[in-house]
């Protein structure tokens, strides 16, 4: 392992608090005891195909039934529910209306400036059909990749569902990414169209989106992109290129409000979503129709034990997998009411989250540890001003949650009555993998507890052997599951190598390596320790150190760069860059600023280094590999522990210390 998780292990090893599900939560829950959970685990283990097959038949609508549950004849390339035909947009809309949910609210949206829009399932169905027909008018259809670069407006969810309806895979690019990052993704995915907005609101400022799309497409950089559909959100003036650019309000509202859902093969691509890895450019994670739908659907039902009268709110952005699975597809596929909020807590409204909970009587709240820690720092007086009695369940996702933040969340936000559901998963897994079940699992602050039924998670050494209780190791999944990613777009080799061949088990069975370190305690609880590869997690956002390094090196003043994560109380990790300069350049505050902006332009503001240190040289092995372990210690202000005998030039260390 490249990073040493032992320190964080120490801090949670002493965690002995256990919170049993309260009887009233358990009584009403679908999965209402640990023994019921264990029975499901056993059923899934004994006959996985029966378990998944029954779930798929029961939970999804099929235009045509599947004839095989899992085809694992060519691992790691899985085929789930072969022969079946379904459509996730149908499952999220038409089926809900058929089930009598037509007049139930599907989405309650609130914009940052405070406007509210509500869509019942019937209304959402109509909007999605109109948008789908508009996409068809633009010549788009089955198999054509459509990129979305959107603010958090209802049209983002509508566009995703419209793409799915006509069988056009979507590729949502987070609106905080730069035009460069957008361009890379448009080219890699060979996008045929982009759906965007003039801009969006973030922290009381207008964020321009359309101008970034224009930049990404300039000089015919993405020849595959033939049209751009633009939602009017901010009314800023933007350039519209005749023939290529169309206003949403010109094209969509006049369409027919009916569009039948394409009958999609189970394994047809549903979406591509890019995420950072430890090497090279971001990977296009590919998810397909039926398996992903089932996994988003089932996990949402299990972990939140969703009820008909719940008002559910996930604070993520649709640009991330959390937004895909737990703002749009999971909730709607279950006929739930999903709140979508454009804003974030900001100086003009620091209590924005609590206000949304109070106003919309949110009963299930799903957010990231980084947000909890930020509130915790400022004390309970702010949340105490709001009435949050409607809450019955709290979830967290994105990074390890420290026991203190977990306790604060439970006590201050949840009034000691709401179970805290810490959910571990990844873009690649499609949905939650390790998580408590509110009616069944006794929770421990800081632990994601147990794998969901059917998920064969383990903690292993480099040979794929289970490590003893209490010891740290690699977090792996031993068996395929329906929501697993199918491949890296355009790069099967990278898919195989980064996930399935990283560890070489002695028995020869392929196992999925997630990139995280973990340990299990004597009760079998999983404690996820964070990444053990060169990926860092800043406020729940995944960043590849190599990506930031190549951004830095593309600046004319930089000769070499090494980027590491440094533990950060608020953000989980922060970005520290060690930089050596080209001969004529010299270190200055001006240059630091310039380099930070450069990274912002190449990737996006979230990737800007928090600290840049200049140095004459970087510590390297004799074979020329940068020793990040040493840089991590230096960045954290720790002594350099461990072996330094492979270091080529030991004097570098003394220089770096200053
Ligand atoms: C990485 C995946 C899953 C949606 C959001 C992030 C870290 C995620 C937890 C958790 C500890 C967590 C892992 C994982 N992570 N949830 N509950 N406890 N770590 O998705 O961008 O694909 O990042 O986030 O390191 O590998 P992502």
XYZ file of C-alpha atoms in Angstrom, residues 125-141 144 146 155 158-159 161-163 165-166 168 192-195 226-231 243-260:
56
model
C -43.492 12.241 -17.326
C -44.849 14.916 -19.662
C -41.758 17.094 -19.340
C -39.462 14.154 -19.974
C -41.486 13.094 -23.022
C -41.322 16.610 -24.473
C -37.581 16.768 -23.920
C -37.179 13.284 -25.410
C -39.110 14.328 -28.512
C -36.949 17.446 -28.806
C -33.804 15.303 -28.662
C -35.245 13.158 -31.443
C -35.863 16.335 -33.481
C -32.175 17.073 -33.119
C -31.522 13.734 -34.768
C -30.503 11.953 -31.592
C -31.413 8.364 -30.885
C -25.856 8.582 -29.341
C -25.369 13.218 -25.014
C -34.066 20.267 -16.491
C -35.464 15.844 -17.038
C -32.654 15.686 -19.593
C -34.514 10.802 -18.057
C -35.174 12.008 -21.616
C -31.861 10.580 -22.818
C -36.058 7.279 -22.642
C -34.756 7.364 -26.205
C -29.153 7.861 -25.774
C -23.178 14.071 -30.344
C -24.810 16.899 -28.394
C -24.445 18.985 -25.268
C -27.288 20.044 -23.003
C -23.580 18.735 -33.715
C -26.007 20.513 -31.409
C -26.210 22.365 -28.137
C -29.471 22.684 -26.229
C -29.517 25.606 -23.815
C -31.758 26.062 -20.786
C -27.565 25.917 -36.682
C -25.732 24.469 -33.693
C -27.318 26.091 -30.637
C -30.979 25.894 -29.653
C -32.875 27.283 -26.706
C -34.663 24.663 -24.632
C -37.701 26.964 -24.448
C -37.887 27.172 -28.246
C -37.593 23.462 -28.816
C -39.074 21.584 -25.887
C -42.427 23.054 -24.722
C -44.063 22.739 -28.146
C -43.371 18.994 -28.367
C -45.926 16.263 -27.804
C -46.117 15.212 -24.184
C -45.995 11.565 -25.123
C -42.946 9.641 -26.221
C -42.842 5.911 -25.801
